[in-house]
Coordinates of N, CA and C in Angstrom, one line a residue:
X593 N 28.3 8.9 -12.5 CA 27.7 8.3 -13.6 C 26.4 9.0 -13.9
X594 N 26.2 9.3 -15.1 CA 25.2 10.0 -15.6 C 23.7 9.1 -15.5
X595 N 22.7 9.4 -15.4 CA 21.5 9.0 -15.3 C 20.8 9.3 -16.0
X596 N 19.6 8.1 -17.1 CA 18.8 8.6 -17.9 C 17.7 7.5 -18.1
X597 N 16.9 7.7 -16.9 CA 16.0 6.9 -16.5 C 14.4 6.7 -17.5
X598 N 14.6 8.1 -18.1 CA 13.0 8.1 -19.4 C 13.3 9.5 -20.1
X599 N 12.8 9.9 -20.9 CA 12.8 10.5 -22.0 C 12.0 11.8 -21.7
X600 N 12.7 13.2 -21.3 CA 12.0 14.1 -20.6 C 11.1 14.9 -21.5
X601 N 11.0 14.5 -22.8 CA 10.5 15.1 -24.0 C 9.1 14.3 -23.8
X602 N 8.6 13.1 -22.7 CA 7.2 12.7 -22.9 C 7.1 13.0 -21.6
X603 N 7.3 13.9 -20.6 CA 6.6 14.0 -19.8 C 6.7 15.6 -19.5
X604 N 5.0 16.2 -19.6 CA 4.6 17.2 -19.6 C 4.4 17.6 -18.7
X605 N 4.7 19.3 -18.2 CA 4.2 20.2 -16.6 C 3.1 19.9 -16.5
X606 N 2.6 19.8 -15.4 CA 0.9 19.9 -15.1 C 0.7 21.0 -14.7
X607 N 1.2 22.4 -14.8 CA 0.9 23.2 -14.3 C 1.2 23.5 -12.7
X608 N 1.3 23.0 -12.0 CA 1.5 23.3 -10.8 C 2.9 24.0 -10.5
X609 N 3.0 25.0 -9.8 CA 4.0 26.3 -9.2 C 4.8 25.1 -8.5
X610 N 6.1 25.5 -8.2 CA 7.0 24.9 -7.1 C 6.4 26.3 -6.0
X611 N 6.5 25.4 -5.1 CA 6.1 25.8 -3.7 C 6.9 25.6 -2.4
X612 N 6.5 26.3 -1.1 CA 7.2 25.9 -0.1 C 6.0 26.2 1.2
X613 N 6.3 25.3 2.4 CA 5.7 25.4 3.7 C 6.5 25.4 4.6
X614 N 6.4 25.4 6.2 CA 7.0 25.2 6.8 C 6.0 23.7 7.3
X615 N 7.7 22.7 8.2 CA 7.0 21.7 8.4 C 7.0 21.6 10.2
X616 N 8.4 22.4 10.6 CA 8.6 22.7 11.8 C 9.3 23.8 12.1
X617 N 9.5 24.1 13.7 CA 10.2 25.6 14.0 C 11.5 25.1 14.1
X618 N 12.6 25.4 13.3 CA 13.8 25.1 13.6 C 14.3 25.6 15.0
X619 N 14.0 26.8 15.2 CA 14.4 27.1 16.5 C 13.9 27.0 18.1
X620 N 12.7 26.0 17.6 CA 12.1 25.1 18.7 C 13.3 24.5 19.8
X621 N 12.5 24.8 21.2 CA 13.5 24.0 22.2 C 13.2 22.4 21.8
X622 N 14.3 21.4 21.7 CA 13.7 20.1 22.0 C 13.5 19.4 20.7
X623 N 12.7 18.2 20.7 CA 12.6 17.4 19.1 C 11.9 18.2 18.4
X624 N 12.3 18.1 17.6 CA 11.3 19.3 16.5 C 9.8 18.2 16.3
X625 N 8.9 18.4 16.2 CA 8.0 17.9 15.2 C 7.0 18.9 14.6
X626 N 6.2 18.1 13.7 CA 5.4 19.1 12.9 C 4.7 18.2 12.0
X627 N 4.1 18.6 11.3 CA 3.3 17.5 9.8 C 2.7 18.9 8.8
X628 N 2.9 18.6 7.9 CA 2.5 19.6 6.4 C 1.6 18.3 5.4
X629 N 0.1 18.3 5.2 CA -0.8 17.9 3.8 C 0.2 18.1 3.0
X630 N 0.1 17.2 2.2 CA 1.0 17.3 0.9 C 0.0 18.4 -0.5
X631 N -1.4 18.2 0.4 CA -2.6 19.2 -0.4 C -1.7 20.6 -0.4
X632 N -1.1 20.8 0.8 CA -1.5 22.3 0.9 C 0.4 22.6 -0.2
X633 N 0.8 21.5 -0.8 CA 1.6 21.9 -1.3 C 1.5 21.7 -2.6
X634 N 0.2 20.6 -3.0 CA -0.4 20.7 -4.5 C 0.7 19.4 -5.0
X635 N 1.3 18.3 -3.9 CA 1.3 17.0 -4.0 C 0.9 16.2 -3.1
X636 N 1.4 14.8 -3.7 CA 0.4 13.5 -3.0 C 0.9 12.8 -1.9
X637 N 2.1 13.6 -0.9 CA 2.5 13.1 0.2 C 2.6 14.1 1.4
X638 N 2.5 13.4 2.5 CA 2.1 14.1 3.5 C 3.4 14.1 4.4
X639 N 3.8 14.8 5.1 CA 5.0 14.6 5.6 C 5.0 15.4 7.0
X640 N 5.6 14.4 8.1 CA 5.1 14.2 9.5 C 7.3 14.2 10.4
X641 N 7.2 15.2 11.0 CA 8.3 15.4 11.5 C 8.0 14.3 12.9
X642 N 9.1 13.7 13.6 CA 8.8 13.3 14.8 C 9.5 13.3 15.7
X643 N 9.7 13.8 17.1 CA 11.2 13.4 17.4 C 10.5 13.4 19.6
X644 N 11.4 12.6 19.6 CA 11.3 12.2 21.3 C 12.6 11.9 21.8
X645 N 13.1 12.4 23.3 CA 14.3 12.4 23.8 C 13.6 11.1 25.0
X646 N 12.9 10.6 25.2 CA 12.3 9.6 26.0 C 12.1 8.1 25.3
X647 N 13.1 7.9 26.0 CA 13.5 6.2 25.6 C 11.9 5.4 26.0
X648 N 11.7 4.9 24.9 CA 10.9 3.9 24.9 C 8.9 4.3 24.6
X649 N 9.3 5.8 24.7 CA 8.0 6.4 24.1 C 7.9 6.7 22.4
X650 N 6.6 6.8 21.6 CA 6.4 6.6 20.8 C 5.3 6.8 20.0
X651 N 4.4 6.5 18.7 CA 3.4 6.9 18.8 C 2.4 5.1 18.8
X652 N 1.6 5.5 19.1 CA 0.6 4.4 19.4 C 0.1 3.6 18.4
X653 N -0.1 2.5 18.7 CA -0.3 1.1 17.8 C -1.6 1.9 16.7
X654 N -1.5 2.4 15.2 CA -2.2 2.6 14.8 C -2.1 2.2 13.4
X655 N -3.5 2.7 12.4 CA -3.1 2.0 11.4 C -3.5 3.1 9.7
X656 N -3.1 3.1 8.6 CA -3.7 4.3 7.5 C -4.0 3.6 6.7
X657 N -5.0 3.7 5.7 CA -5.4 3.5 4.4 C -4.7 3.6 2.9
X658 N -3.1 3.9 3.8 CA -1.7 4.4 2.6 C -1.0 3.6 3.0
X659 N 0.4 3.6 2.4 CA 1.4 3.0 2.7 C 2.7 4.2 3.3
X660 N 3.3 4.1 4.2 CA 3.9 5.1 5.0 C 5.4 4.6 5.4
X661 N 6.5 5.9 4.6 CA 7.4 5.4 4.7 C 8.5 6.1 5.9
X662 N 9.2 5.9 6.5 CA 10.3 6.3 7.7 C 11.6 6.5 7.9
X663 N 12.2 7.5 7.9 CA 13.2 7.4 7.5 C 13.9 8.2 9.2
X664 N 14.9 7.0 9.7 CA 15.7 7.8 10.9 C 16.5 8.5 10.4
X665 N 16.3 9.7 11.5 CA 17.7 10.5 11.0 C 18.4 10.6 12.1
X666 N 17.9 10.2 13.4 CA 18.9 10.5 14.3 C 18.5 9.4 15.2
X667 N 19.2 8.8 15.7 CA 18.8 7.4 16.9 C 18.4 6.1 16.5
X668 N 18.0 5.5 17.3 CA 17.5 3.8 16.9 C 15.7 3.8 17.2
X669 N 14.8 3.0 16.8 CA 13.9 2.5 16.9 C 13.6 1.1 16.9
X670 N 12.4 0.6 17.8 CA 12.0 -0.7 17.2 C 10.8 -0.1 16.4
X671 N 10.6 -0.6 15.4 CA 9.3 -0.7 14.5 C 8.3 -2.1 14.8
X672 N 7.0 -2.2 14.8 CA 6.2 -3.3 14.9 C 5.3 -2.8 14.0
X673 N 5.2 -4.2 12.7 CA 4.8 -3.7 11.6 C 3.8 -4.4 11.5
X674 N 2.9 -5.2 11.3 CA 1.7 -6.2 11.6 C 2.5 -7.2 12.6
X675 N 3.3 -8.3 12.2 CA 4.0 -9.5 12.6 C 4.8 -9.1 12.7
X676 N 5.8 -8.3 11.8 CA 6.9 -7.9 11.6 C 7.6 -6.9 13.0
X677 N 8.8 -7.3 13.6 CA 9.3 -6.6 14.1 C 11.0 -6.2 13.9
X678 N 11.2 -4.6 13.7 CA 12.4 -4.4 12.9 C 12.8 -3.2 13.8
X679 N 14.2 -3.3 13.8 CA 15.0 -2.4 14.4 C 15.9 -1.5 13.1
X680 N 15.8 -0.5 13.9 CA 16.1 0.5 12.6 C 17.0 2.1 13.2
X681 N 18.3 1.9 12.4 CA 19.1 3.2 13.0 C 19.2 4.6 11.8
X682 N 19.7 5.8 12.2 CA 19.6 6.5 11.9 C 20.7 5.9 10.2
X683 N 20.4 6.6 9.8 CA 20.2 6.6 7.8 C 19.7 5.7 7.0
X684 N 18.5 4.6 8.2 CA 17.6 3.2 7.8 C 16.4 4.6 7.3
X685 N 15.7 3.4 6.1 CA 14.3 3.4 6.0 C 13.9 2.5 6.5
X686 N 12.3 2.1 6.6 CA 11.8 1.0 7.0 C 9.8 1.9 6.5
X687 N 9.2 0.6 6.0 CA 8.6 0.8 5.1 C 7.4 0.3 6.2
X688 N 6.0 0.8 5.9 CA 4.9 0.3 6.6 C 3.7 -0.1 5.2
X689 N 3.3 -1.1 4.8 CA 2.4 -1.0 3.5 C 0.6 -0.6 4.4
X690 N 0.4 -0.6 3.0 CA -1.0 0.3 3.8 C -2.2 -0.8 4.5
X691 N -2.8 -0.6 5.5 CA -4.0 -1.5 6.3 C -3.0 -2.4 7.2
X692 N -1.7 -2.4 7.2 CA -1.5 -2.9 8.4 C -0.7 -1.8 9.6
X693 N -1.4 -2.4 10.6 CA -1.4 -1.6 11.8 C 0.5 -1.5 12.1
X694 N 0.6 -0.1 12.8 CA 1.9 -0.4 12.9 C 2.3 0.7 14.3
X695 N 3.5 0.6 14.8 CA 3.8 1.5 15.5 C 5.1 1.5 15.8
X696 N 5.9 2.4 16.8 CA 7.8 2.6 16.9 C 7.6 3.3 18.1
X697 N 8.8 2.9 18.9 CA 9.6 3.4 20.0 C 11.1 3.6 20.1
X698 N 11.4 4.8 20.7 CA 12.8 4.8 20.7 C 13.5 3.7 21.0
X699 N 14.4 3.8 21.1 CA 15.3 2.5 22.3 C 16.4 3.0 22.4
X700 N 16.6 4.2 22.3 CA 17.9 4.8 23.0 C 19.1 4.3 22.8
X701 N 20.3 4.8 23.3 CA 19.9 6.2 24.0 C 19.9 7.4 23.6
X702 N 19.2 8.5 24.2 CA 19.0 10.0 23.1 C 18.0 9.8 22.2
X703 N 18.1 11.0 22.0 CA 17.1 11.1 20.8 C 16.8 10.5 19.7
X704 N 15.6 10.0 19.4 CA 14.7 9.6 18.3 C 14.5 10.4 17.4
X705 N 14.7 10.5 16.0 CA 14.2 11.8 15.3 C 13.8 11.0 13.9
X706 N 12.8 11.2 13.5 CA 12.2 10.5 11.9 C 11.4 11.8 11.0
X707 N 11.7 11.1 9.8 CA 10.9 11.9 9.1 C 9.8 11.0 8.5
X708 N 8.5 10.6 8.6 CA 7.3 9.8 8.3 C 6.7 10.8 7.1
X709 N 6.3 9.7 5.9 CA 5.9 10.0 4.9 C 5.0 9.6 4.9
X710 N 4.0 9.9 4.5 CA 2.6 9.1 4.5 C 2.3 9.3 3.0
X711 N 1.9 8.2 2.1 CA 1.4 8.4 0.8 C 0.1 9.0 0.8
X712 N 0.1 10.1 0.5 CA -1.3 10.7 0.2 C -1.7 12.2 1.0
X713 N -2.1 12.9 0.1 CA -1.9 14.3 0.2 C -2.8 14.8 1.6
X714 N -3.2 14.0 2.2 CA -3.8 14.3 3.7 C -3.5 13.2 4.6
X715 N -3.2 13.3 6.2 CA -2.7 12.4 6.7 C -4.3 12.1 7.4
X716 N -4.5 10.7 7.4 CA -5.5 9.3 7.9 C -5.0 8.4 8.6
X717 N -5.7 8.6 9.7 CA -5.4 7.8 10.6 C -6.3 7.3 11.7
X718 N -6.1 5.7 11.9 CA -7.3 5.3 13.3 C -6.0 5.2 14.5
X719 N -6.4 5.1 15.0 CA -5.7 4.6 16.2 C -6.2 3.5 17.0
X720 N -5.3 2.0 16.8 CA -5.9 1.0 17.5 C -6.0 0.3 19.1
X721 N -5.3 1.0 20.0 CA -5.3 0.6 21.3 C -5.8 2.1 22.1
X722 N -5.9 1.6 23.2 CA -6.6 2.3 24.2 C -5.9 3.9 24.9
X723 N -6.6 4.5 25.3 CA -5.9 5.9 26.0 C -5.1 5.5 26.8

């Protein structure tokens, strides 16, 4: 089915090159991760590789000033999103809106692997619980 969502005749180049970065070593032993500024690519999203073979590790209760989106590609997670608590398998999204605190852990088994988007061309971040 063909698609024709707006009228390509009203929206104009802004100039900007198509570009490329790297975001990780593909030939890294182990989960890849990585993160590339969406600056350094002359857009407004920031993009965060993540990946853990350790069941139940994760990154820590934190929170951004954007809205941040997740996409499994390989394994299961729990997500804890303010109140919200969501389980999520590989070819889920699962959405974090911005100011509330959030965080994910594998839950096995194997590998955890996400790709995190973070809205906005630099990644911001607090981190709310302890070392």
């Amino acid at each position: 089915m063909a698609r024709r969502d707006f009228d390509p005749a009203r929206v104009q180049p802004d100039g900007r090159p198509a570009t490329k970065a790297p975001l990780f070593d593909p030939a890294a032993e182990g989960p890849w991760r990585g993160s590339l500024n969406g600056a350094v690519l002359g857009g407004q999203n920031t993009v965060l590789a993540y990946g853990t073979d350790v069941v139940g590790a994760g990154p820590r209760l934190h929170v951004h000033p954007y809205d941040e989106t997740f996409i499994i590609i390989e394994g299961r997670a729990r997500f804890l999103v303010g109140a919200a608590t969501l389980e999520a398998s590989a070819g889920e999204v699962v959405f974090g809106p911005a100011g509330v605190p959030h965080r994910f852990e594998n839950l096995g088994p194997g590998r955890l692997q996400t790709i995190d988007i973070h809205h906005s061309p630099e990644w911001i971040q607090t981190d709310l619980d302890a070392d």
